[in-house]
Structures are given as structure tokens and as C-alpha cells.
Amino acid sequence: MPGLDLVDYSPQHPSPSPRLPSASNVILVDNYDSFTWNVYQYFVLEGATVTVYRNDQVTLESLIASEPTQLVISPGPGHPDSDAGISSESIRYFSGKIPVLGVCMGEQCIFSVFGGRVDVTGEILHGKTSPLRHDSKGVYAGLPQDLPVTRYHSLAGTHASLPDCLEVSSWIASGPDGGKGIIMGVRHKEFLVEGVQFHPESILTAEGRCMLKNFLKMKGGTWAENAQNTFISERPGGSNGTLETNGVTKSQLSQSRQESILERIYAHGRKAVETQKLIPSLRPSDLQASYDLNLSPPQISFPQRLKMSPYSLALMAEIKRASPSKGPIAMSACAPAQARKYASAGASVISILTEPEWFKGSIEDLRAVRQSLEGFPDRPAILRKEFIFDEYQILEARLAGADTILLIVKMLCQSDLGRLYAYSQSLGMEPLVEVNTIEEMEIATQLGAQVIGVNNRNLTNFDVDLDNTSRLMSKVPDGTTVCALSGISGPQDVQAYQNNRVRAVLVGEALMRAADTASFVSTLLGGSDDLGQTHLKPGVLVKICGTRTAEAAEVAIDAGADLIGVILVEGRKRYVSREQGLTISKVVHQKQKPRRRPGSANGLKSSSRAIDYFEHTSSFLRNPDRALLVGVFQNQPLSYILEQIALLQLDIVQLHGSEPIELASSIPVPVIRRFSPDDKKMATRGYHAVPLLDSAVGGTGKALPIESVSNALTLDQGLRIVLAGGLDADNVDTAVRQLQPFGSQLLAVDVSSGVEQDGVQSHDMIRQFIAKVRQLER
């Protein structure tokens, strides 16, 4: 082919364009190439704000934190698999979230990242211009064919290895029929990712600035999101005169591009499930064997839990790190910590997105959430929100602790929907059946679904229509619970649902972004920030331990002690015999303790809000009528502990040795267990009622550093503790005051040697100690 006349297409004394709001933070990764400056210059001239990073001098975490509007990967020497530094990793992360452009090696990185092979072309080109053929879409919108473009490369993506998710967007014409020769550009079929093998920033490339200008106007992470934008030239289409976007009518683009998002999620999920089924220990037979052994956590009724809410509408609070439409939302979110916030704020259901690629979740998130709520009275129901198409996923969810799963009518044929619905019910889980249209609502009602979720987001084009739920209510049979899903961000979005039989709302992104979860929920649903809480300040309990006589027990009770501890460990100096124990027990069970002032009552208030395990179990240590008898044990057999409970009518058992935490499950009364302040196991829910913080053996008079206690309470605000170790009448008020910022987290103080004189309990010292604590309540 005859060579083209060389023309200088560079901007001659250019005037910069106004700043582009859509390109306010372009990140340009430099692969150590001199052309990076030219790329930078063209973008800045088009109104972009650009920051350049060398490919080995920035981390992915830093790029994520910078929240770029677009990502551009520069040209560079070498091979994309070995010489591009952070380039490929950044493409992999940002694809589907923001517009991505690769130039020369950047295009090769895109080709490689999505599974293609970059190989030698058989010719080495350096500053050569060639006529470019293109598909008139994306960066080529509105441009003529056979544009002269500048090429500097010896490598290119190969046609034979072109990934299914990519399409060739430009090429060098080859042969007499002008067929597709060497690939000059690729475009992701779903994500807003484009690559050009040539150099649009070269002075010998025609329309290079126009190509980059087209890119800068792109928004979002998918082509679907751009179907409604006008960044691409609109020109008359076929004979019917419909407007085309990049050579495709908007309706065609909307349908083909957007439907394939669901198709891609489905295809990826099916492949992942089939692969997982082959792993020993995760095979369907392995899961079934575990289920048959009753290893799935206890479950609650999803429909019934929706009917228990402190609000007029039940809250389904969602844990969602990212989404296809919004990209990253809260990538660093800790799922179990978020779940506890939701439970305390009054959520009836916690929805966990477990899809890993687009939503950045996992089944391990669900498992951790379920464990974090262990022992919570009236805990929220756990929903596995996933694109479910196989019984395997449902059984996996049940074993991880789910109470319900999501079935999406749009994704399933009616026979599959019915089969999966019945299987879920067979595991004790009533599914949430999701619909978006009248036709889908009819399918769900015919199925007999007890709980139907109306998705206000159209899964085809991701448009949100908050009126969608209200429009479909006329098709809902009486007795069916309806939940409004998606697009809810504030109280104005839920007002319409209050009076049209909608029972619950699902909120995800807005909750994940909320600075104060409880305040956001109360504003959203019209409740109070301190919902379910008492306004009375509960007093600090007093435990007198090491009691050896009935007289000392009586003095302690008269002075206002709440708990009387007896040592039942033979060989310890405070050990009480059978006879001593029986006389002390008789006094404790028969003697009425003095009435406390109203403000020091327990103050627990009935509410359908889930409360933390320790908030609930701490109430076991309070009795308004009499003191409670605590038997203290250390590394003794369970049979001996049970014998002493029956003999002495122990109200509470205290384990003060190295007993396994799970031993508490075999003891029929509440358990106090000793820990050191730095022992993380103290916060384990579901076993001991309250941890007691003390030195290694107790009764030594050695004080604990308050700073270490404060650290433990700061790390877990649901924790309640009994403070022991070196307390006496002279220091207990100081210790309690130092922990006052933690409020009710300090449940009780425990004293033993601090009320003894010459190894014997002093009645006066007992009275003085209790008086000092009670003075703090005034």
C-alpha cells in the first residue's frame, strides 16, 4: 500500500478547553515512556485534571484511595506481563467501576488481563503511520475511516486468543477485501474499558485529541451506564431515523449490553460453583453429610422476624462493599462489626451480599456475621443475598448460618424457581422472592411466596423507580409480606410505603456510607436513637468473695452486696466446707437485701430491638429481692461442679482456672469466667454470662492496670465485665470513676483480700467497701 503523506496533526498554539467536571481526577500510570508526557498534554488540553504515577512507585491501595474519575495506562517498553508494574492490577480492579483507557502497552495490558495472549506481530514498527479501520463506537465515535495513526510496536494481541469478553474495535485492513489484520484496538463488551494499540497522542495521528476527548466524557464503569449519556456523537441511524449511539441504537445498546451484566454474573457464578463442587470437603456430598450431622447453626423464622420491629416498617439492613452500578462503596467494611451495628440499631434482617466479583462479598462474610450475633436475644434474621441457581448454594448458606436466601424471578425459569423454593423450605428457610414487574409478581404469588421483595432497581438497565413497589401492591394477596428493595436513601423515600401495606424496606448503600448507623436508622424510620434503652443508670453491682461464715454473708447483704462468693476449691485458704457452705447458702437464700434507689435498677426495657449477648446475660447477675450465691471453682471436674450446684443451690458458677470456654454450655446456671484483660476470648458470645477481669489466680490483692481494662472495653462496646484484682475501700471509687466513661460496661466490682484483716474477713471493711461503691450512685 502506498505510504500516506505525513501531516503534523499536533495542536498548534492550542487554547486549553474549560475544566471537565467528568474528568476531575484522571490517574495516568506511566510505564516509563516518553510518550506519557504527550498523553498528559492532550488530556490537560481537553480540560482534564491529571495525576501521573510511575508504575512501580504507587500501590493499588493508594490508587483506590485517590478515587480517580478515569484510569489511563500509558505506552511503555517491554511486555505487559513483565514490565507494566501496577498497570494490570489497576485495570483488573477498576474495570467495571470507572472508565479505563490503555494506550499501546496499556492496550496490551487490557488484552492480557482479560485472558488474551500478546505476541510478536512479525514486524517492528517505529513511527510508522497506517490507515485505521474502526467500528465507529467508543473513542471512535463520529470519526471517519482510514485515519492515519502512528504505530510504535512489535507486539500485539492475537485474534486466536481474543477473550470472549473483548471485541476488536479497530484494526489495520488486510487483503483485497479489507479484512481485519493486526488488532489496533479492543473494547470490553460490558465494562467501560478501551485500549488502542496505536498512539493517539502522536503528532502524526489524525483526530487523536478527538479520541481522547470522547474518552474523557465517559462516565461510570459500564457501557450500560453510558446509554443515557450524550458523550458519544448522536447521528441519524437507519431508515427509521432512530438515533444511534456509536452505531447502535440506544435501545439496542441498553438491551444487549445491560442484559449481559446479569448473564456475566450468572455465567461466572455457575463456573465458580461447579469448580467448588469438585473440592474435597466442599463437594455436595460433604455439605450434605455436615447438614445430616446437625452442624448448621440454629435458625429463626424469617417471616416472623419481619413482623417483630421497633419501627412501623421493618428494616432489612444490607452489608454491601460494592455494586456493578456504583462501584466501590465501603471496601474496607468489616461485615461482623457492621452486623452488630445494624442489630443494635433495630434491624429485623441483615442481608449479606456474598457474590465476590461485582459485590466483593463471600460466604465467609455470612458465616462471620452469624457468629458475631451468637447469643443475641431477638437477633435479626440472616439473608444470603446471592444470584442463586443451584441447591448447592442454598445448602451452603444454611450451613453458614443463613435463615433465608434470595431467589430472583428474573434469573430463573419457573421450573427452577419452584424447585429451589421447595428445597429452601425443606431446610427450614422461607425464601425472599424478588420481583420487578407485574408478570414477575404473578409468578411469585402463584408460587405461594410468603415474603416478596419488589426491586425498585431494574436489573436490566439499573434505573431506580421508587414507585415500583407501590404500583405492584394491588397484585399482592392478603397475608403476603412485601418488602421494598433498592434505591432507598432517606426518610422521603419510605413515606409512601407507610400506608400501602409494605412491611419492610431494604437499605444498603446509604447505611454503608452512614457515619452514625443508629442515628441514620432512627431518622430514616422515625424512631429514637436510644430505642429500647433505659434512661435510668444501672448501679454497679458489688460481689463479696471469699465468704467463709454465715455472719459475714449477713453483714454483706445488710450493707447492700449483690453477690456472695464462696470458694469451693479444696486446698485454697478461703475454701468452705460442706457445712459452712450450707449455712451461708441458707442465709443468702432467705435474707432479703435492702431496696436500692430507683435509678440503680436493672432498667432493661422490653423491645424487639436485638440486644447484645452480654447486655442480656448481665441481667442474670441482678436480683432486686436477694443477693445471689456464687460458687467459685478452679479446674475441677464438671461432675463436682454440678454436685455443688445442687447441694448449695448455687445461683451462679464462677470458673477461675483454665477451663475451656465451652464448659459453660454444660453448666445449668449462669457462668462468670475469669480472664486477663488482654485475653481476646473474654468477648466470645454464647458461653459465659460475664467475664471477670482479674490476675492469674485471684485473691492476691494485685491490682489490674486500668488502662488495659479500658482498652478491652474500647475494643468491644458490647462487653460487660466484673472488675476484680486488688480492690479495697481506699481505691474502689477511683477505679470505678476511671471507668465511668464506659457506662454500663462496668457491671460489677469484686473484692476478696481487700475486705480482710490478717487473713480474716472484717465486717467493718465489708461495710466500708460497699458504702464507697454506693456513694458513686448519688
PDB file of N, CA, C and O in Angstrom, residues 407-464:
ATOM      1  N   LEU A 407     -34.225 -15.529  46.017  1.00  0.00           N
ATOM      2  CA  LEU A 407     -34.493 -16.125  44.698  1.00  0.00           C
ATOM      3  C   LEU A 407     -34.999 -15.016  43.788  1.00  0.00           C
ATOM      4  O   LEU A 407     -35.992 -14.355  44.109  1.00  0.00           O
ATOM      5  N   ILE A 408     -34.322 -14.791  42.652  1.00  0.00           N
ATOM      6  CA  ILE A 408     -34.660 -13.712  41.733  1.00  0.00           C
ATOM      7  C   ILE A 408     -35.462 -14.285  40.570  1.00  0.00           C
ATOM      8  O   ILE A 408     -34.953 -15.094  39.785  1.00  0.00           O
ATOM      9  N   VAL A 409     -36.708 -13.878  40.461  1.00  0.00           N
ATOM     10  CA  VAL A 409     -37.585 -14.417  39.432  1.00  0.00           C
ATOM     11  C   VAL A 409     -37.014 -14.164  38.036  1.00  0.00           C
ATOM     12  O   VAL A 409     -37.075 -15.021  37.150  1.00  0.00           O
ATOM     13  N   LYS A 410     -36.434 -12.976  37.830  1.00  0.00           N
ATOM     14  CA  LYS A 410     -35.903 -12.628  36.509  1.00  0.00           C
ATOM     15  C   LYS A 410     -34.827 -13.597  36.040  1.00  0.00           C
ATOM     16  O   LYS A 410     -34.648 -13.811  34.841  1.00  0.00           O
ATOM     17  N   MET A 411     -34.110 -14.190  36.971  1.00  0.00           N
ATOM     18  CA  MET A 411     -32.976 -15.051  36.608  1.00  0.00           C
ATOM     19  C   MET A 411     -33.356 -16.506  36.402  1.00  0.00           C
ATOM     20  O   MET A 411     -32.564 -17.277  35.875  1.00  0.00           O
ATOM     21  N   LEU A 412     -34.539 -16.903  36.850  1.00  0.00           N
ATOM     22  CA  LEU A 412     -34.872 -18.326  36.899  1.00  0.00           C
ATOM     23  C   LEU A 412     -36.115 -18.628  36.081  1.00  0.00           C
ATOM     24  O   LEU A 412     -37.084 -17.867  36.115  1.00  0.00           O
ATOM     25  N   CYS A 413     -36.081 -19.746  35.371  1.00  0.00           N
ATOM     26  CA  CYS A 413     -37.312 -20.212  34.745  1.00  0.00           C
ATOM     27  C   CYS A 413     -38.231 -20.715  35.850  1.00  0.00           C
ATOM     28  O   CYS A 413     -37.790 -21.002  36.971  1.00  0.00           O
ATOM     29  N   GLN A 414     -39.525 -20.864  35.538  1.00  0.00           N
ATOM     30  CA  GLN A 414     -40.479 -21.190  36.599  1.00  0.00           C
ATOM     31  C   GLN A 414     -40.215 -22.551  37.220  1.00  0.00           C
ATOM     32  O   GLN A 414     -40.408 -22.737  38.421  1.00  0.00           O
ATOM     33  N   SER A 415     -39.742 -23.506  36.425  1.00  0.00           N
ATOM     34  CA  SER A 415     -39.481 -24.834  36.985  1.00  0.00           C
ATOM     35  C   SER A 415     -38.301 -24.784  37.958  1.00  0.00           C
ATOM     36  O   SER A 415     -38.340 -25.388  39.037  1.00  0.00           O
ATOM     37  N   ASP A 416     -37.242 -24.040  37.595  1.00  0.00           N
ATOM     38  CA  ASP A 416     -36.096 -23.904  38.501  1.00  0.00           C
ATOM     39  C   ASP A 416     -36.488 -23.125  39.752  1.00  0.00           C
ATOM     40  O   ASP A 416     -36.072 -23.458  40.866  1.00  0.00           O
ATOM     41  N   LEU A 417     -37.286 -22.067  39.568  1.00  0.00           N
ATOM     42  CA  LEU A 417     -37.735 -21.276  40.704  1.00  0.00           C
ATOM     43  C   LEU A 417     -38.515 -22.144  41.683  1.00  0.00           C
ATOM     44  O   LEU A 417     -38.278 -22.102  42.898  1.00  0.00           O
ATOM     45  N   GLY A 418     -39.443 -22.928  41.178  1.00  0.00           N
ATOM     46  CA  GLY A 418     -40.240 -23.791  42.042  1.00  0.00           C
ATOM     47  C   GLY A 418     -39.402 -24.840  42.754  1.00  0.00           C
ATOM     48  O   GLY A 418     -39.609 -25.121  43.943  1.00  0.00           O
ATOM     49  N   ARG A 419     -38.435 -25.398  42.038  1.00  0.00           N
ATOM     50  CA  ARG A 419     -37.576 -26.431  42.629  1.00  0.00           C
ATOM     51  C   ARG A 419     -36.719 -25.855  43.751  1.00  0.00           C
ATOM     52  O   ARG A 419     -36.618 -26.434  44.840  1.00  0.00           O
ATOM     53  N   LEU A 420     -36.115 -24.698  43.514  1.00  0.00           N
ATOM     54  CA  LEU A 420     -35.245 -24.079  44.520  1.00  0.00           C
ATOM     55  C   LEU A 420     -36.052 -23.576  45.713  1.00  0.00           C
ATOM     56  O   LEU A 420     -35.597 -23.636  46.862  1.00  0.00           O
ATOM     57  N   TYR A 421     -37.242 -23.066  45.435  1.00  0.00           N
ATOM     58  CA  TYR A 421     -38.123 -22.592  46.514  1.00  0.00           C
ATOM     59  C   TYR A 421     -38.478 -23.748  47.444  1.00  0.00           C
ATOM     60  O   TYR A 421     -38.380 -23.629  48.678  1.00  0.00           O
ATOM     61  N   ALA A 422     -38.847 -24.871  46.875  1.00  0.00           N
ATOM     62  CA  ALA A 422     -39.225 -26.039  47.678  1.00  0.00           C
ATOM     63  C   ALA A 422     -38.029 -26.581  48.455  1.00  0.00           C
ATOM     64  O   ALA A 422     -38.159 -26.979  49.622  1.00  0.00           O
ATOM     65  N   TYR A 423     -36.855 -26.565  47.825  1.00  0.00           N
ATOM     66  CA  TYR A 423     -35.664 -27.072  48.521  1.00  0.00           C
ATOM     67  C   TYR A 423     -35.312 -26.182  49.706  1.00  0.00           C
ATOM     68  O   TYR A 423     -34.979 -26.673  50.793  1.00  0.00           O
ATOM     69  N   SER A 424     -35.394 -24.878  49.520  1.00  0.00           N
ATOM     70  CA  SER A 424     -35.103 -23.965  50.620  1.00  0.00           C
ATOM     71  C   SER A 424     -36.063 -24.203  51.780  1.00  0.00           C
ATOM     72  O   SER A 424     -35.653 -24.241  52.943  1.00  0.00           O
ATOM     73  N   GLN A 425     -37.338 -24.373  51.466  1.00  0.00           N
ATOM     74  CA  GLN A 425     -38.315 -24.646  52.522  1.00  0.00           C
ATOM     75  C   GLN A 425     -38.005 -25.951  53.239  1.00  0.00           C
ATOM     76  O   GLN A 425     -38.215 -26.064  54.452  1.00  0.00           O
ATOM     77  N   SER A 426     -37.475 -26.931  52.510  1.00  0.00           N
ATOM     78  CA  SER A 426     -37.168 -28.224  53.134  1.00  0.00           C
ATOM     79  C   SER A 426     -36.044 -28.100  54.159  1.00  0.00           C
ATOM     80  O   SER A 426     -35.913 -28.949  55.044  1.00  0.00           O
ATOM     81  N   LEU A 427     -35.244 -27.034  54.040  1.00  0.00           N
ATOM     82  CA  LEU A 427     -34.188 -26.773  55.016  1.00  0.00           C
ATOM     83  C   LEU A 427     -34.650 -25.812  56.104  1.00  0.00           C
ATOM     84  O   LEU A 427     -33.847 -25.344  56.915  1.00  0.00           O
ATOM     85  N   GLY A 428     -35.939 -25.499  56.111  1.00  0.00           N
ATOM     86  CA  GLY A 428     -36.488 -24.616  57.134  1.00  0.00           C
ATOM     87  C   GLY A 428     -36.352 -23.145  56.829  1.00  0.00           C
ATOM     88  O   GLY A 428     -36.552 -22.306  57.712  1.00  0.00           O
ATOM     89  N   MET A 429     -36.018 -22.813  55.585  1.00  0.00           N
ATOM     90  CA  MET A 429     -35.818 -21.416  55.209  1.00  0.00           C
ATOM     91  C   MET A 429     -36.885 -20.976  54.219  1.00  0.00           C
ATOM     92  O   MET A 429     -36.954 -21.508  53.097  1.00  0.00           O
ATOM     93  N   GLU A 430     -37.726 -20.028  54.612  1.00  0.00           N
ATOM     94  CA  GLU A 430     -38.674 -19.421  53.687  1.00  0.00           C
ATOM     95  C   GLU A 430     -37.926 -18.355  52.889  1.00  0.00           C
ATOM     96  O   GLU A 430     -37.411 -17.392  53.452  1.00  0.00           O
ATOM     97  N   PRO A 431     -37.846 -18.499  51.551  1.00  0.00           N
ATOM     98  CA  PRO A 431     -37.028 -17.563  50.777  1.00  0.00           C
ATOM     99  C   PRO A 431     -37.673 -16.184  50.624  1.00  0.00           C
ATOM    100  O   PRO A 431     -38.890 -16.021  50.753  1.00  0.00           O
ATOM    101  N   LEU A 432     -36.836 -15.213  50.335  1.00  0.00           N
ATOM    102  CA  LEU A 432     -37.279 -13.912  49.851  1.00  0.00           C
ATOM    103  C   LEU A 432     -37.311 -14.006  48.329  1.00  0.00           C
ATOM    104  O   LEU A 432     -36.283 -14.256  47.693  1.00  0.00           O
ATOM    105  N   VAL A 433     -38.471 -13.838  47.728  1.00  0.00           N
ATOM    106  CA  VAL A 433     -38.627 -13.957  46.282  1.00  0.00           C
ATOM    107  C   VAL A 433     -38.671 -12.551  45.691  1.00  0.00           C
ATOM    108  O   VAL A 433     -39.556 -11.754  46.032  1.00  0.00           O
ATOM    109  N   GLU A 434     -37.723 -12.241  44.818  1.00  0.00           N
ATOM    110  CA  GLU A 434     -37.578 -10.888  44.285  1.00  0.00           C
ATOM    111  C   GLU A 434     -38.246 -10.752  42.918  1.00  0.00           C
ATOM    112  O   GLU A 434     -38.057 -11.581  42.027  1.00  0.00           O
ATOM    113  N   VAL A 435     -39.027  -9.659  42.769  1.00  0.00           N
ATOM    114  CA  VAL A 435     -39.705  -9.372  41.503  1.00  0.00           C
ATOM    115  C   VAL A 435     -39.474  -7.913  41.140  1.00  0.00           C
ATOM    116  O   VAL A 435     -39.081  -7.097  41.976  1.00  0.00           O
ATOM    117  N   ASN A 436     -39.737  -7.607  39.855  1.00  0.00           N
ATOM    118  CA  ASN A 436     -39.593  -6.221  39.401  1.00  0.00           C
ATOM    119  C   ASN A 436     -40.761  -5.770  38.548  1.00  0.00           C
ATOM    120  O   ASN A 436     -40.994  -4.570  38.394  1.00  0.00           O
ATOM    121  N   THR A 437     -41.519  -6.713  38.009  1.00  0.00           N
ATOM    122  CA  THR A 437     -42.617  -6.386  37.104  1.00  0.00           C
ATOM    123  C   THR A 437     -43.898  -7.077  37.549  1.00  0.00           C
ATOM    124  O   THR A 437     -43.882  -7.967  38.408  1.00  0.00           O
ATOM    125  N   ILE A 438     -45.011  -6.670  36.933  1.00  0.00           N
ATOM    126  CA  ILE A 438     -46.296  -7.299  37.237  1.00  0.00           C
ATOM    127  C   ILE A 438     -46.260  -8.779  36.902  1.00  0.00           C
ATOM    128  O   ILE A 438     -46.767  -9.628  37.654  1.00  0.00           O
ATOM    129  N   GLU A 439     -45.634  -9.117  35.767  1.00  0.00           N
ATOM    130  CA  GLU A 439     -45.559 -10.524  35.362  1.00  0.00           C
ATOM    131  C   GLU A 439     -44.780 -11.344  36.389  1.00  0.00           C
ATOM    132  O   GLU A 439     -45.174 -12.467  36.740  1.00  0.00           O
ATOM    133  N   GLU A 440     -43.691 -10.788  36.875  1.00  0.00           N
ATOM    134  CA  GLU A 440     -42.902 -11.499  37.873  1.00  0.00           C
ATOM    135  C   GLU A 440     -43.648 -11.597  39.205  1.00  0.00           C
ATOM    136  O   GLU A 440     -43.560 -12.616  39.901  1.00  0.00           O
ATOM    137  N   MET A 441     -44.429 -10.574  39.544  1.00  0.00           N
ATOM    138  CA  MET A 441     -45.233 -10.624  40.753  1.00  0.00           C
ATOM    139  C   MET A 441     -46.256 -11.764  40.659  1.00  0.00           C
ATOM    140  O   MET A 441     -46.494 -12.493  41.635  1.00  0.00           O
ATOM    141  N   GLU A 442     -46.868 -11.931  39.499  1.00  0.00           N
ATOM    142  CA  GLU A 442     -47.838 -13.017  39.323  1.00  0.00           C
ATOM    143  C   GLU A 442     -47.180 -14.377  39.492  1.00  0.00           C
ATOM    144  O   GLU A 442     -47.761 -15.294  40.088  1.00  0.00           O
ATOM    145  N   ILE A 443     -45.959 -14.517  39.005  1.00  0.00           N
ATOM    146  CA  ILE A 443     -45.235 -15.784  39.174  1.00  0.00           C
ATOM    147  C   ILE A 443     -44.968 -16.040  40.651  1.00  0.00           C
ATOM    148  O   ILE A 443     -45.151 -17.163  41.150  1.00  0.00           O
ATOM    149  N   ALA A 444     -44.549 -15.008  41.375  1.00  0.00           N
ATOM    150  CA  ALA A 444     -44.233 -15.162  42.793  1.00  0.00           C
ATOM    151  C   ALA A 444     -45.468 -15.513  43.610  1.00  0.00           C
ATOM    152  O   ALA A 444     -45.405 -16.350  44.520  1.00  0.00           O
ATOM    153  N   THR A 445     -46.587 -14.877  43.299  1.00  0.00           N
ATOM    154  CA  THR A 445     -47.811 -15.173  44.057  1.00  0.00           C
ATOM    155  C   THR A 445     -48.335 -16.562  43.736  1.00  0.00           C
ATOM    156  O   THR A 445     -48.832 -17.263  44.621  1.00  0.00           O
ATOM    157  N   GLN A 446     -48.215 -16.978  42.480  1.00  0.00           N
ATOM    158  CA  GLN A 446     -48.621 -18.335  42.117  1.00  0.00           C
ATOM    159  C   GLN A 446     -47.753 -19.376  42.816  1.00  0.00           C
ATOM    160  O   GLN A 446     -48.203 -20.479  43.135  1.00  0.00           O
ATOM    161  N   LEU A 447     -46.496 -19.008  43.046  1.00  0.00           N
ATOM    162  CA  LEU A 447     -45.587 -19.906  43.749  1.00  0.00           C
ATOM    163  C   LEU A 447     -46.000 -20.087  45.206  1.00  0.00           C
ATOM    164  O   LEU A 447     -45.677 -21.088  45.833  1.00  0.00           O
ATOM    165  N   GLY A 448     -46.727 -19.094  45.738  1.00  0.00           N
ATOM    166  CA  GLY A 448     -47.117 -19.135  47.137  1.00  0.00           C
ATOM    167  C   GLY A 448     -46.114 -18.499  48.061  1.00  0.00           C
ATOM    168  O   GLY A 448     -46.094 -18.791  49.266  1.00  0.00           O
ATOM    169  N   ALA A 449     -45.277 -17.613  47.534  1.00  0.00           N
ATOM    170  CA  ALA A 449     -44.232 -16.975  48.339  1.00  0.00           C
ATOM    171  C   ALA A 449     -44.842 -16.199  49.496  1.00  0.00           C
ATOM    172  O   ALA A 449     -45.760 -15.401  49.309  1.00  0.00           O
ATOM    173  N   GLN A 450     -44.318 -16.417  50.692  1.00  0.00           N
ATOM    174  CA  GLN A 450     -44.809 -15.699  51.869  1.00  0.00           C
ATOM    175  C   GLN A 450     -44.204 -14.302  51.976  1.00  0.00           C
ATOM    176  O   GLN A 450     -44.816 -13.396  52.529  1.00  0.00           O
ATOM    177  N   VAL A 451     -42.965 -14.150  51.460  1.00  0.00           N
ATOM    178  CA  VAL A 451     -42.281 -12.865  51.504  1.00  0.00           C
ATOM    179  C   VAL A 451     -41.809 -12.515  50.096  1.00  0.00           C
ATOM    180  O   VAL A 451     -41.044 -13.268  49.493  1.00  0.00           O
ATOM    181  N   ILE A 452     -42.272 -11.389  49.581  1.00  0.00           N
ATOM    182  CA  ILE A 452     -41.914 -10.957  48.231  1.00  0.00           C
ATOM    183  C   ILE A 452     -41.192  -9.611  48.329  1.00  0.00           C
ATOM    184  O   ILE A 452     -41.677  -8.683  48.975  1.00  0.00           O
ATOM    185  N   GLY A 453     -40.069  -9.530  47.699  1.00  0.00           N
ATOM    186  CA  GLY A 453     -39.332  -8.276  47.645  1.00  0.00           C
ATOM    187  C   GLY A 453     -39.485  -7.654  46.269  1.00  0.00           C
ATOM    188  O   GLY A 453     -39.216  -8.295  45.253  1.00  0.00           O
ATOM    189  N   VAL A 454     -39.939  -6.412  46.240  1.00  0.00           N
ATOM    190  CA  VAL A 454     -40.080  -5.698  44.967  1.00  0.00           C
ATOM    191  C   VAL A 454     -38.828  -4.852  44.771  1.00  0.00           C
ATOM    192  O   VAL A 454     -38.564  -3.922  45.544  1.00  0.00           O
ATOM    193  N   ASN A 455     -38.068  -5.197  43.750  1.00  0.00           N
ATOM    194  CA  ASN A 455     -36.828  -4.464  43.484  1.00  0.00           C
ATOM    195  C   ASN A 455     -37.148  -3.189  42.729  1.00  0.00           C
ATOM    196  O   ASN A 455     -37.672  -3.232  41.614  1.00  0.00           O
ATOM    197  N   ASN A 456     -36.859  -2.065  43.333  1.00  0.00           N
ATOM    198  CA  ASN A 456     -37.077  -0.781  42.666  1.00  0.00           C
ATOM    199  C   ASN A 456     -36.012  -0.491  41.612  1.00  0.00           C
ATOM    200  O   ASN A 456     -36.146   0.466  40.853  1.00  0.00           O
ATOM    201  N   ARG A 457     -34.973  -1.328  41.571  1.00  0.00           N
ATOM    202  CA  ARG A 457     -33.932  -1.169  40.563  1.00  0.00           C
ATOM    203  C   ARG A 457     -34.160  -2.191  39.452  1.00  0.00           C
ATOM    204  O   ARG A 457     -34.212  -3.390  39.695  1.00  0.00           O
ATOM    205  N   ASN A 458     -34.299  -1.705  38.236  1.00  0.00           N
ATOM    206  CA  ASN A 458     -34.454  -2.591  37.093  1.00  0.00           C
ATOM    207  C   ASN A 458     -33.119  -3.268  36.825  1.00  0.00           C
ATOM    208  O   ASN A 458     -32.119  -2.614  36.540  1.00  0.00           O
ATOM    209  N   LEU A 459     -33.089  -4.601  36.911  1.00  0.00           N
ATOM    210  CA  LEU A 459     -31.831  -5.315  36.760  1.00  0.00           C
ATOM    211  C   LEU A 459     -31.336  -5.351  35.320  1.00  0.00           C
ATOM    212  O   LEU A 459     -30.249  -5.856  35.051  1.00  0.00           O
ATOM    213  N   THR A 460     -32.134  -4.835  34.400  1.00  0.00           N
ATOM    214  CA  THR A 460     -31.688  -4.760  33.017  1.00  0.00           C
ATOM    215  C   THR A 460     -30.938  -3.464  32.743  1.00  0.00           C
ATOM    216  O   THR A 460     -29.861  -3.457  32.166  1.00  0.00           O
ATOM    217  N   ASN A 461     -31.503  -2.336  33.194  1.00  0.00           N
ATOM    218  CA  ASN A 461     -30.836  -1.051  32.907  1.00  0.00           C
ATOM    219  C   ASN A 461     -30.388  -0.308  34.166  1.00  0.00           C
ATOM    220  O   ASN A 461     -29.851   0.779  34.077  1.00  0.00           O
ATOM    221  N   PHE A 462     -30.634  -0.902  35.356  1.00  0.00           N
ATOM    222  CA  PHE A 462     -30.202  -0.354  36.642  1.00  0.00           C
ATOM    223  C   PHE A 462     -30.888   0.966  36.999  1.00  0.00           C
ATOM    224  O   PHE A 462     -30.476   1.638  37.931  1.00  0.00           O
ATOM    225  N   ASP A 463     -31.937   1.335  36.274  1.00  0.00           N
ATOM    226  CA  ASP A 463     -32.709   2.508  36.656  1.00  0.00           C
ATOM    227  C   ASP A 463     -33.454   2.227  37.959  1.00  0.00           C
ATOM    228  O   ASP A 463     -33.912   1.104  38.203  1.00  0.00           O
ATOM    229  N   VAL A 464     -33.599   3.248  38.805  1.00  0.00           N
ATOM    230  CA  VAL A 464     -34.320   3.099  40.070  1.00  0.00           C
ATOM    231  C   VAL A 464     -35.640   3.850  39.975  1.00  0.00           C
ATOM    232  O   VAL A 464     -35.677   5.021  39.596  1.00  0.00           O
TER     233      VAL A 464
END
